[in-house]
Structure formats: C-alpha cells, structure tokens
Amino acid sequence: MIVNPENMSFDGKKFSMILYGSPGIGKTTLALSAPDPVLIDFDRGMSRVRSQHRKAAIFCDTYEDVLNDLASPDMKQFQTIVVDTGGSFITYLQDWAMRADPKVNCQKNGAISLKGFGAVKMEFSRFTSYVKDTLNKNLIYVFHSLEQMDKDGNPQVRLMCEGAAKNIVWTPCDFGGYVQMIGDRRDVCFTPEQEFFAKGCHGIKGHWTIPELGPADTNDFITKLFDKAKANIAAEAEEYAPLKEQYDRVMETVHQILDTVKDEESANRALQDIPNLAHALTSKRESSAMLSERAKSLGLVYSKSAGAFVPKEEKEA
Amino acid sequence: MARYLITQSLLSSWLYIYDCFDGYEDSAMDAFLHTLRREPEELDDEQRQRIQNGIEFENEVYSQAAGERRAPHPKWESGICEIADLLKGAQFQVKVYREIEVAGITFLVYGILDALREAVISDVKFKNKSFGSLDLAGDYLNSPQHPLYFYLVPEARLFRYLVSDGQDVYIEQYEPGDCPSAAELILQFVQFLTANNLLDAYLQNWQARS
C-alpha cells in the first residue's frame, strides 16, 4: 500500500525508550505510565511499585519463558512492553546463551565466553526489533544508572549494563531519559548534558517534571508524552511534506539534466540550469556535488576565473 | 580582505587539550601547536595504521553505498554494510564553506561532509578498538563538528555520527538546536589563542587563499 505524505497518519506510531536513574527513584512506576503496559519483571521489582499503580507483569525464570509469553494471544491487550531492568535482561540472556550452546558460549570456569557475549548482543537486537516491528508495541527499557568519574573527577552517569549492549541499545531507541531528583522534584531529561547522556526526538527535549502521584491520580505521564510526540510528528510531517515533495521533484529534474551531460558544452549548460531550479532542503548542494562528479568523470574541472567547466589540462596549463 | 580558515579538525585539536586524560595535557598542547603551525605530525606505525584503517573502512562504505561491485571485506563487512545501507543515495565528500565574522575577524569555515542526503549530514567514524565494554554514549556531545557543519549547511535538519568497529554500529545524532553555535565556539577559540599569545601564529598560518 503506497501512502503519500499528506495522507499519512501517525496515530498508531509506536516508540522505544530508555529510562534510567538511581534505584528507588521511581523509574518502574514512570515506565508503567505508558499506554497499556505489561512489565517483564526481570528484576523482581514490581513489589516496590505502589499497589494502585501496579499493572500486568510477566514473571519468568528463563528468557524462553518470556518469549513464550510474548507469543501468547493475551499480548494483544497490551500496547507497551516494559523491560525492567535492561541490565537484568542481559543476565537472563547470558544464561540463555550458555545453555543454548555451552561449547561455544561458555568458558571452562562457567563464565560466558566472548562468543557468548556476541550471541547475547545479537539476541538483544533481535528481541528489540521483534517487539517493535513484529509485535508492533512500544518498548521501554528501564536501566539502573551507574555513577562514575570522568578523567577530571566530575561525576558522570551512564547505563548500568554489561557488555556492548549498552551501546547498541541507544541506536534504535527514540527517547532516552535520565530520571533524577532536582531539589524536591523528580525530573526526566531527554537532552544530553555533561553529567549524563540522553536522547530526544520529535520535539521531546530537555527537562520534564514528573508529577507527584496521589492515590486517586492517573499514572499517565509517558502516555501523554507519547501523545505529544505523535502530535509533533504530525505537525512536522505537515511542514516537511511540501519541502520533501519539492526536493523529490527537483532531484528528479536534476537527474534528467545530468543524463544530458556528455561533454564540456552540456556540462556548462547544466551549470547554468541547475542553480535556477526551485530548490528545497539540501537539493542545491547535492545537485552541485553530483554535477561536479559528473564533470570530473568527463575530465572537466570548474575554473573559478572562467566561471565554467573546462578541460582539466586547460586549467592546469 | 583577509579571511582565516576554521576547520573542525583544528577546533578538535584545540578542544582535545581540555578533553584529554589527566597527565596528557602537555602532549595534547604539543599536538595542537603542530596543527596550529601546520607542521606535519610525526606518526608512529600504529597511528599510521589506525588512520589507514579509517580510510579503508570509509572507502568500502562509500563503494558499497554506491552499489559498486566489491569483494566482501574479510573483517569489517557487517559494519560496512550496515552503514552503507544508511547512506544509500547520498552524495559523498561534499565540500562546503561559509564566511563568519567573529571578534572583528573574518573566518572562512570549511568542511567536507562525509555524506549528505535530504537535509541529513552523516559522518562515518571508524573505531580501531572493538566496542566491547566501551561506553560510547555522549562521545560526540562536545565535538565541534556538528556545530560547525550546521553553520555550513543551515538547511540541514540532522547530523548523525555513524560509528563502527567493523562489527557493530553506534549512532549518535544531533539537531541544530542541540549544540552551541559556530560563532560561540570560534569566539572561545579566539579567546584561547589571545590568552596564550597564539593568535599571531594562527593568523600567519591559517589565512585562506583568496
């Protein structure tokens, strides 16, 4: 099904997010404010969530248990999968990798091998795209934070996560929020600062105050944040769609012009024509680079003094 | 009127004085002075190999992205293909420059974009060390590259660092509002040069050809 930008809807858009911060700061409760969540309780942390804010959870002994539950028809009722915590998930994956292929993934002393770490990393990526793309759910990874010192002795907060997964987890995620106390208020920040890394997009940036939840309050902070992101995407698409259309039209014309460039004369005709197109976004720079490349392949170079392409030998002379 | 070149590598070399590990400030300053005086840096075999690896990786990525016939790389094929997929249809090695006046001096900011497509600038980085337990998040937060390149290409909407060790790919991206302006960075650079009596050395060595 081909859908043009002006007809696209982002109502069903799903997001992935990292939430990290100190233990006990309320990350799990915050994650449960996402739309229709189910929590995979790797960390056995649901008991710490106030009873009125608890949601459905998957309790498991092995990674295979989780995969079985995710494949069940009961999953249809949930829009969001919360992995709590990402660090414990890695531990479950290590156990799975060593059981699945002990010869390759296990060292003699029982620790995971380098190849085992590779298998964990691959499965972590596969799991992330399975939840996002195949199940089409929002995905929230909750991580504890790890405070370390940078080389100047300044505190630096990072994800508590073993191995290379801590790098690959950032790439597919739309948002990465660091949860912290600022004075007496809880805050989640989606813009990186010297002390911590964070990630925002679709207009979700900077510091957001997390409201205190009373017994009768609805826990819907992340739901509202996702709604805001969807509204921003729609607004952005409305603004961007005409530019993108114009860009596509111009680039199509540029390709047609470049197809006619066969010699010095036609290259110089293109040099006159391309800047006069109704350019959009970066089409002018891209087309200029394409023309230079085409001219170069014909042995031509741009001469500033002549304001035209000339044979390379002529310019050098 | 004289104009003076500003490149991201010059500013990176300067910022490394602040960013290097404790105890390496003197060697970082030496390296910066070499760059400032445009003296060729003496490299050992390992450093040369690292640079060579980066060039080889990038060339393979561009070749793959352009759909050229190539033999799979024996060590880095997975990283090459993953980054090349992100760069399909882009223009590579696009030269850009733009004047800016700061502190009464006219500078010519100059850069080469690794890849440009649809208002997205991408920069390919090769890590010679396997990602392993490295923590890459935030590695480019203080880089002068994206602020300068957003100045050079004001119509750009996104700057992506595409980092690979040949196996995995880590992406860190910034939007125009996420960083200090080029003018702020250049002003701090001029203030540093002035405070360290290095402004003349800069003006002598970095004048742009008219």
Coordinates of C-alpha atoms in Angstrom, one line a residue:
Chain A
M1 CA 0.0 0.0 0.0
I2 CA 1.5 3.3 -1.1
V3 CA 0.6 6.3 1.1
N4 CA 1.6 9.8 0.2
P5 CA 2.9 12.0 3.0
E6 CA -0.2 14.2 3.2
N7 CA -2.3 11.1 3.8
M8 CA -0.1 9.5 6.4
S9 CA -1.4 9.0 10.0
F10 CA 0.8 8.6 13.0
D11 CA -1.9 7.7 15.5
G12 CA -0.6 4.1 15.7
K13 CA 3.1 5.1 15.9
K14 CA 5.0 3.0 18.4
F15 CA 8.0 4.3 20.3
S16 CA 11.0 2.8 22.1
M17 CA 12.5 4.5 25.1
I18 CA 15.2 4.1 27.7
L19 CA 14.6 5.3 31.2
Y20 CA 17.5 5.2 33.6
G21 CA 18.3 6.6 37.0
S22 CA 19.2 5.6 40.6
P23 CA 17.5 2.7 42.3
G24 CA 14.3 3.8 44.1
I25 CA 13.7 7.0 42.1
G26 CA 10.5 5.7 40.6
K27 CA 11.6 4.5 37.1
T28 CA 9.3 1.5 37.1
T29 CA 6.2 3.5 38.1
L30 CA 7.1 6.0 35.5
A31 CA 7.5 3.3 32.8
L32 CA 4.1 1.9 33.8
S33 CA 2.6 5.3 32.9
A34 CA 3.0 4.3 29.2
P35 CA -0.1 3.2 27.3
D36 CA -1.5 -0.3 28.3
P37 CA 1.8 -1.6 29.7
V38 CA 2.9 -5.1 30.6
L39 CA 6.1 -5.3 32.6
I40 CA 8.7 -8.1 32.2
D41 CA 9.9 -8.2 35.8
F42 CA 13.4 -9.5 35.3
D43 CA 14.4 -7.5 38.4
R44 CA 11.6 -8.7 40.7
G45 CA 10.8 -5.0 41.3
M46 CA 7.0 -4.9 40.9
S47 CA 6.6 -5.3 44.7
R48 CA 8.2 -1.9 45.1
V49 CA 5.5 -0.2 42.9
R50 CA 2.6 1.2 45.0
S51 CA -0.3 -1.2 44.6
Q52 CA -2.6 1.3 43.0
H53 CA -0.1 1.8 40.1
R54 CA 0.7 -1.8 39.5
K55 CA 0.0 -3.2 36.1
A56 CA 0.1 -6.7 34.5
A57 CA 3.5 -8.3 34.6
I58 CA 5.4 -11.3 33.2
F59 CA 7.3 -13.2 35.9
C60 CA 9.9 -15.5 34.5
D61 CA 12.7 -17.9 35.3
T62 CA 14.2 -18.0 31.9
Y63 CA 14.4 -16.0 28.7
E64 CA 12.4 -18.7 27.0
D65 CA 9.5 -18.1 29.4
V66 CA 9.4 -14.5 28.2
L67 CA 9.4 -15.5 24.6
N68 CA 6.5 -17.9 25.2
D69 CA 4.5 -15.2 27.0
L70 CA 5.1 -12.7 24.2
A71 CA 3.9 -15.2 21.6
S72 CA 0.6 -15.7 23.5
P73 CA -2.7 -14.3 22.2
D74 CA -3.1 -12.5 25.6
M75 CA -0.4 -10.0 24.5
K76 CA -2.9 -8.3 22.1
Q77 CA -4.4 -6.3 25.0
F78 CA -1.0 -4.5 25.7
Q79 CA 0.4 -1.6 23.8
T80 CA 3.7 -1.3 25.7
I81 CA 6.3 -3.8 26.9
V82 CA 8.4 -2.6 29.8
V83 CA 11.7 -4.5 30.3
D84 CA 12.7 -4.0 33.9
T85 CA 15.6 -3.8 34.1
G86 CA 17.6 -3.9 30.9
G87 CA 20.7 -4.9 33.0
S88 CA 18.9 -8.0 34.4
F89 CA 17.6 -8.8 31.0
I90 CA 21.2 -9.1 29.8
T91 CA 21.9 -11.6 32.7
Y92 CA 18.9 -13.7 31.6
L93 CA 20.3 -13.6 28.0
Q94 CA 23.7 -14.7 29.2
D95 CA 22.1 -17.7 30.9
W96 CA 20.1 -18.5 27.8
A97 CA 23.2 -18.2 25.5
M98 CA 25.3 -20.5 27.7
R99 CA 22.5 -23.1 27.9
A100 CA 21.7 -22.9 24.2
D101 CA 25.3 -23.6 23.1
P102 CA 27.6 -24.3 26.1
K103 CA 30.5 -25.4 24.0
V104 CA 30.8 -22.1 22.2
N105 CA 29.2 -19.6 24.7
C106 CA 30.6 -20.9 27.9
Q107 CA 34.2 -20.8 29.3
K108 CA 35.6 -23.7 31.2
N109 CA 35.2 -21.8 34.5
G110 CA 31.4 -21.4 33.8
A111 CA 31.6 -17.8 32.8
I112 CA 30.3 -16.5 29.5
S113 CA 32.8 -16.5 26.6
L114 CA 33.5 -13.7 24.1
K115 CA 31.4 -15.5 21.5
G116 CA 28.7 -15.8 24.2
F117 CA 28.7 -12.0 24.6
G118 CA 28.3 -11.8 20.8
A119 CA 25.3 -14.1 20.9
V120 CA 23.8 -12.0 23.7
K121 CA 24.3 -8.8 21.8
M122 CA 22.6 -10.3 18.7
E123 CA 19.7 -11.7 20.6
F124 CA 19.2 -8.3 22.4
S125 CA 19.0 -6.6 18.9
R126 CA 16.7 -9.3 17.6
F127 CA 14.4 -9.1 20.7
T128 CA 14.2 -5.3 20.3
S129 CA 13.2 -5.4 16.7
Y130 CA 10.8 -8.3 17.4
V131 CA 8.9 -6.2 19.9
K132 CA 9.0 -3.0 17.9
D133 CA 8.5 -4.3 14.4
T134 CA 6.8 -7.7 14.6
L135 CA 4.6 -7.3 17.7
N136 CA 4.3 -3.5 17.0
K137 CA 4.4 -2.5 20.6
N138 CA 6.0 0.4 22.4
L139 CA 9.2 -0.8 24.2
I140 CA 10.6 0.7 27.3
Y141 CA 13.9 -0.4 28.7
V142 CA 14.4 0.5 32.4
F143 CA 18.0 0.7 33.5
H144 CA 19.7 1.5 36.8
S145 CA 22.3 4.2 36.5
L146 CA 25.9 3.8 37.2
E147 CA 27.8 6.8 38.6
Q148 CA 31.5 7.0 37.6
M149 CA 34.0 9.8 37.5
D150 CA 35.3 11.2 34.3
K151 CA 39.0 11.9 33.9
D152 CA 38.7 15.3 35.6
G153 CA 36.9 13.7 38.6
N154 CA 33.5 15.0 37.6
P155 CA 30.5 12.7 38.1
Q156 CA 29.3 11.0 35.0
V157 CA 26.1 8.9 34.9
R158 CA 25.7 6.0 32.5
L159 CA 23.5 2.9 32.0
M160 CA 24.3 0.0 34.3
C161 CA 24.6 -2.7 31.7
E162 CA 27.3 -5.3 31.0
G163 CA 29.0 -5.6 27.6
A164 CA 28.4 -4.0 24.2
A165 CA 24.6 -4.0 24.6
K166 CA 24.9 -0.6 26.3
N167 CA 25.9 0.9 23.0
I168 CA 23.5 -0.9 20.7
V169 CA 20.5 -0.2 23.0
W170 CA 20.7 3.5 22.3
T171 CA 20.7 3.3 18.5
P172 CA 17.1 2.0 17.9
C173 CA 15.5 4.0 20.7
D174 CA 13.6 7.1 20.0
F175 CA 13.9 8.6 23.5
G176 CA 16.4 8.1 26.3
G177 CA 15.5 9.9 29.6
Y178 CA 17.6 10.3 32.7
V179 CA 15.5 10.4 35.8
Q180 CA 16.8 12.4 38.7
M181 CA 15.8 14.5 41.7
I182 CA 16.3 18.2 41.3
G183 CA 15.6 19.8 44.6
D184 CA 12.4 18.2 45.8
R185 CA 11.0 17.4 42.3
R186 CA 11.5 14.4 40.1
D187 CA 12.7 15.2 36.6
V188 CA 13.3 13.3 33.4
C189 CA 15.7 14.9 30.9
F190 CA 15.8 14.0 27.2
T191 CA 18.7 16.2 26.2
P192 CA 22.3 15.1 26.9
E193 CA 24.3 17.1 29.4
Q194 CA 27.9 16.8 30.6
E195 CA 26.9 14.6 33.5
F196 CA 24.6 12.2 31.7
F197 CA 23.6 11.1 28.2
A198 CA 20.1 11.4 26.9
K199 CA 18.2 11.3 23.7
G200 CA 15.2 13.1 22.4
C201 CA 13.4 13.5 19.1
H202 CA 10.0 14.6 17.6
G203 CA 10.3 17.7 19.7
I204 CA 10.6 15.9 23.0
K205 CA 13.6 17.5 24.5
G206 CA 15.0 19.0 27.7
H207 CA 13.7 18.6 31.3
W208 CA 10.2 17.4 32.1
T209 CA 8.9 17.5 35.7
I210 CA 7.3 14.2 36.7
P211 CA 4.1 14.9 38.7
E212 CA 3.7 13.5 42.2
L213 CA 1.1 10.8 42.1
G214 CA -1.7 10.9 44.7
P215 CA -3.8 7.7 45.4
A216 CA -6.5 8.9 43.0
D217 CA -4.2 10.2 40.3
T218 CA -3.9 8.5 36.9
N219 CA -0.4 7.4 36.1
D220 CA -0.2 8.6 32.5
F221 CA 2.9 10.7 32.2
I222 CA 4.5 8.6 29.4
T223 CA 1.2 8.1 27.6
K224 CA 0.8 11.9 27.4
L225 CA 4.5 12.3 26.3
F226 CA 3.9 9.7 23.5
D227 CA 0.7 11.6 22.5
K228 CA 2.7 14.9 22.4
A229 CA 5.4 13.2 20.2
K230 CA 2.7 11.9 17.8
A231 CA 1.2 15.4 17.6
N232 CA 4.7 16.8 16.9
I233 CA 5.3 14.2 14.2
A234 CA 2.0 15.1 12.5
A235 CA 2.8 18.8 12.7
E236 CA 6.4 18.2 11.5
A237 CA 5.1 16.0 8.6
E238 CA 2.7 18.7 7.6
E239 CA 5.5 21.2 7.5
Y240 CA 8.1 18.8 5.9
A241 CA 5.9 17.1 3.4
P242 CA 5.8 20.0 0.9
L243 CA 9.5 20.5 1.2
K244 CA 10.2 16.8 0.7
E245 CA 7.9 16.8 -2.4
Q246 CA 9.7 19.8 -3.8
Y247 CA 13.0 18.2 -3.0
D248 CA 12.0 15.0 -4.8
R249 CA 10.7 16.9 -7.8
V250 CA 13.9 18.9 -8.1
M251 CA 16.2 15.9 -7.7
E252 CA 14.2 14.1 -10.4
T253 CA 14.8 17.1 -12.7
V254 CA 18.5 17.2 -11.7
H255 CA 18.9 13.5 -12.7
Q256 CA 17.3 14.3 -16.1
I257 CA 19.7 17.2 -16.6
L258 CA 22.7 15.1 -15.6
D259 CA 21.7 12.4 -18.1
T260 CA 22.2 15.0 -20.8
V261 CA 25.7 15.9 -19.6
K262 CA 28.1 14.3 -22.1
D263 CA 30.7 17.0 -22.8
E264 CA 32.0 20.4 -21.9
E265 CA 29.1 22.3 -23.5
S266 CA 26.4 20.2 -21.9
A267 CA 28.2 20.4 -18.5
N268 CA 28.2 24.1 -18.7
R269 CA 24.6 24.2 -19.7
A270 CA 23.8 22.1 -16.6
L271 CA 25.9 24.5 -14.6
Q272 CA 23.6 27.3 -15.7
D273 CA 20.3 25.3 -15.3
I274 CA 20.7 23.5 -12.0
P275 CA 21.1 26.6 -9.7
N276 CA 17.9 28.1 -11.2
L277 CA 15.7 25.2 -10.2
A278 CA 13.2 25.7 -7.3
H279 CA 15.5 24.0 -4.7
A280 CA 14.4 22.6 -1.4
L281 CA 16.2 21.2 1.6
T282 CA 19.7 20.3 0.5
S283 CA 18.9 19.7 -3.1
K284 CA 21.1 22.6 -4.3
R285 CA 24.3 21.3 -2.6
E286 CA 23.6 17.7 -3.6
S287 CA 22.9 18.6 -7.2
S288 CA 26.0 20.7 -7.3
A289 CA 28.1 17.8 -5.9
M290 CA 26.5 15.5 -8.5
L291 CA 27.3 17.8 -11.4
S292 CA 30.9 18.2 -10.2
E293 CA 31.3 14.4 -10.0
R294 CA 29.8 14.0 -13.5
A295 CA 32.1 16.7 -14.9
K296 CA 35.1 15.1 -13.3
S297 CA 34.2 11.8 -14.9
L298 CA 34.4 13.6 -18.3
G299 CA 37.8 15.1 -17.5
L300 CA 36.4 18.5 -16.7
V301 CA 37.1 20.8 -13.7
Y302 CA 35.5 24.0 -12.6
S303 CA 37.5 27.1 -13.3
K304 CA 36.7 30.0 -11.0
S305 CA 38.2 32.6 -13.3
A306 CA 36.2 31.3 -16.3
G307 CA 33.1 30.6 -14.2
A308 CA 32.7 27.4 -16.2
F309 CA 33.8 23.8 -16.5
V310 CA 37.0 23.5 -18.6
P311 CA 39.1 20.5 -19.6
K312 CA 41.5 19.6 -16.7
E313 CA 44.6 20.1 -18.9
E314 CA 43.5 23.6 -19.8
K315 CA 43.1 24.6 -16.2
E316 CA 46.4 23.1 -15.2
A317 CA 48.1 24.9 -18.1
Chain B
M1 CA 40.0 41.4 3.0
A2 CA 42.0 38.6 4.6
R3 CA 40.0 35.6 5.7
Y4 CA 41.2 32.8 8.1
L5 CA 40.3 29.2 7.8
I6 CA 38.4 27.3 10.5
T7 CA 38.1 23.6 10.3
Q8 CA 36.6 21.0 12.6
S9 CA 39.9 19.3 12.9
L10 CA 41.6 22.5 14.1
L11 CA 39.0 23.1 16.7
S12 CA 39.0 19.4 17.7
S13 CA 42.8 19.6 18.2
W14 CA 42.3 22.7 20.4
L15 CA 39.4 21.1 22.4
Y16 CA 41.4 18.0 23.0
I17 CA 43.6 20.0 25.4
Y18 CA 40.6 20.1 27.7
D19 CA 39.3 16.7 26.8
C20 CA 42.5 14.5 27.1
F21 CA 43.3 12.3 30.1
D22 CA 45.0 13.8 33.1
G23 CA 48.7 14.0 32.5
Y24 CA 48.4 14.2 28.8
E25 CA 47.7 17.9 28.6
D26 CA 51.3 18.7 27.5
S27 CA 51.3 16.3 24.6
A28 CA 47.8 17.5 23.6
M29 CA 49.1 21.1 23.6
D30 CA 52.1 20.0 21.6
A31 CA 49.8 18.3 19.1
F32 CA 47.7 21.4 18.9
L33 CA 50.7 23.6 18.3
H34 CA 51.8 21.4 15.4
T35 CA 48.3 21.7 13.9
L36 CA 48.3 25.5 14.5
R37 CA 51.6 25.9 12.8
R38 CA 50.5 23.4 10.1
E39 CA 53.6 21.3 10.7
P40 CA 53.2 17.7 9.6
E41 CA 52.6 15.5 12.6
E42 CA 55.1 12.7 13.2
L43 CA 53.2 9.5 13.4
D44 CA 54.4 6.1 14.6
D45 CA 53.4 2.9 12.7
E46 CA 50.4 2.2 14.9
Q47 CA 49.0 5.7 14.4
R48 CA 49.5 5.4 10.7
Q49 CA 47.8 2.1 10.6
R50 CA 44.8 3.4 12.6
I51 CA 44.4 6.3 10.1
Q52 CA 44.8 3.9 7.2
N53 CA 42.1 1.6 8.7
G54 CA 39.7 4.5 9.0
I55 CA 40.3 5.5 5.3
E56 CA 39.9 1.9 4.1
F57 CA 36.7 1.5 6.1
E58 CA 35.2 4.7 4.8
N59 CA 36.1 3.9 1.2
E60 CA 34.5 0.5 1.5
V61 CA 31.3 2.1 2.9
Y62 CA 31.1 4.6 0.1
S63 CA 31.7 1.9 -2.5
Q64 CA 29.0 -0.4 -1.1
A65 CA 26.6 2.5 -0.7
A66 CA 27.1 3.5 -4.3
G67 CA 26.3 -0.1 -5.4
E68 CA 29.8 -0.7 -6.9
R69 CA 31.0 -4.2 -7.3
R70 CA 33.3 -5.1 -4.4
A71 CA 34.6 -8.2 -2.6
P72 CA 33.3 -8.6 0.9
H73 CA 35.7 -7.2 3.5
P74 CA 37.4 -10.1 5.5
K75 CA 37.0 -8.3 8.8
W76 CA 34.5 -5.4 8.7
E77 CA 31.8 -6.5 6.3
S78 CA 28.9 -6.3 8.7
G79 CA 29.8 -2.7 9.9
I80 CA 30.4 -1.7 6.3
C81 CA 27.0 -3.0 5.0
E82 CA 25.1 -1.6 8.0
I83 CA 26.4 1.9 7.5
A84 CA 26.2 1.8 3.7
D85 CA 22.5 0.9 4.0
L86 CA 22.0 4.2 5.9
L87 CA 23.9 6.2 3.2
K88 CA 22.3 4.9 0.0
G89 CA 21.5 7.7 -2.4
A90 CA 23.7 10.2 -0.5
Q91 CA 26.4 12.5 -2.0
F92 CA 29.8 11.7 -0.6
Q93 CA 32.7 14.0 0.4
V94 CA 30.8 17.2 -0.3
K95 CA 33.0 20.3 0.2
V96 CA 31.3 23.3 1.9
Y97 CA 32.5 26.6 3.1
R98 CA 30.9 29.8 4.5
E99 CA 32.2 33.1 6.0
I100 CA 31.6 34.2 9.5
E101 CA 32.8 37.3 11.3
V102 CA 33.7 36.9 15.0
A103 CA 35.7 39.3 17.2
G104 CA 36.3 41.6 14.2
I105 CA 38.0 38.8 12.2
T106 CA 36.6 37.3 9.1
F107 CA 36.8 33.5 9.1
L108 CA 36.1 31.0 6.4
V109 CA 34.6 27.9 7.9
Y110 CA 35.5 24.9 5.8
G111 CA 34.4 21.3 5.9
I112 CA 33.9 18.1 3.9
L113 CA 30.7 16.3 4.6
D114 CA 31.1 12.6 4.5
A115 CA 27.6 12.2 3.3
L116 CA 24.6 14.5 2.6
R117 CA 21.1 13.5 1.6
E118 CA 17.7 15.0 2.2
A119 CA 19.0 17.6 4.8
V120 CA 20.8 14.9 6.8
I121 CA 24.5 15.1 7.3
S122 CA 26.3 11.9 8.2
D123 CA 29.8 11.4 9.4
V124 CA 31.4 8.0 9.3
K125 CA 33.7 7.2 12.2
F126 CA 35.8 4.0 12.5
K127 CA 36.9 2.8 15.9
N128 CA 40.0 0.7 15.8
K129 CA 39.1 -0.8 19.1
S130 CA 36.2 -3.2 19.4
F131 CA 33.2 -1.7 21.1
G132 CA 33.4 -4.4 23.8
S133 CA 32.7 -2.7 27.1
L134 CA 33.4 0.8 25.8
D135 CA 30.7 3.3 26.7
L136 CA 30.2 5.4 23.6
A137 CA 27.1 7.3 24.7
G138 CA 27.8 11.0 24.6
D139 CA 31.2 10.6 22.9
Y140 CA 30.4 13.4 20.4
L141 CA 28.5 15.7 22.7
N142 CA 31.4 18.2 22.9
S143 CA 32.6 17.7 19.3
P144 CA 32.9 20.9 17.3
Q145 CA 32.0 19.0 14.2
H146 CA 28.2 19.2 14.3
P147 CA 28.0 22.9 15.4
L148 CA 30.3 23.9 12.5
Y149 CA 28.6 21.7 10.0
F150 CA 25.2 23.1 11.0
Y151 CA 26.6 26.5 10.3
L152 CA 27.9 25.4 7.0
V153 CA 24.7 23.8 5.9
P154 CA 22.0 25.8 7.6
E155 CA 19.2 23.9 5.8
A156 CA 20.4 20.6 7.5
R157 CA 17.9 19.1 9.9
L158 CA 20.0 16.4 11.4
F159 CA 23.7 15.4 11.9
R160 CA 24.4 11.7 12.5
Y161 CA 27.7 10.3 13.7
L162 CA 27.8 6.7 12.3
V163 CA 30.3 4.9 14.4
S164 CA 31.5 1.3 13.8
D165 CA 34.2 -1.0 14.9
G166 CA 33.7 -3.1 11.8
Q167 CA 31.1 -5.3 13.5
D168 CA 28.6 -3.1 15.4
V169 CA 27.2 0.3 14.6
Y170 CA 26.5 3.0 17.1
I171 CA 24.6 6.1 16.0
E172 CA 24.6 9.4 17.9
Q173 CA 22.6 12.2 16.3
Y174 CA 22.1 15.9 16.9
E175 CA 19.6 18.5 15.7
P176 CA 20.6 22.1 15.1
G177 CA 19.2 23.4 18.4
D178 CA 21.2 20.8 20.4
C179 CA 24.6 22.5 20.3
P180 CA 26.4 25.7 20.8
S181 CA 26.6 28.0 17.7
A182 CA 29.7 28.1 15.5
A183 CA 30.1 31.7 16.5
E184 CA 30.3 30.8 20.2
L185 CA 32.9 28.1 19.5
I186 CA 35.0 30.3 17.3
L187 CA 34.9 33.2 19.9
Q188 CA 36.1 30.8 22.6
F189 CA 38.9 29.6 20.3
V190 CA 40.0 33.2 19.6
Q191 CA 39.9 34.0 23.4
F192 CA 42.1 30.9 24.0
L193 CA 44.6 32.0 21.3
T194 CA 44.7 35.5 22.6
A195 CA 45.2 34.4 26.2
N196 CA 48.1 32.1 25.2
N197 CA 49.7 34.6 22.7
L198 CA 49.0 32.3 19.8
L199 CA 46.7 34.5 17.8
D200 CA 49.5 35.7 15.5
A201 CA 50.6 32.1 14.9
Y202 CA 47.1 31.3 13.8
L203 CA 46.7 34.4 11.6
Q204 CA 50.1 33.6 9.9
N205 CA 49.3 30.0 9.2
W206 CA 45.6 29.8 8.5
Q207 CA 45.0 32.6 6.0
A208 CA 42.6 31.4 3.3
R209 CA 43.6 31.7 -0.3
S210 CA 41.5 34.3 -2.0

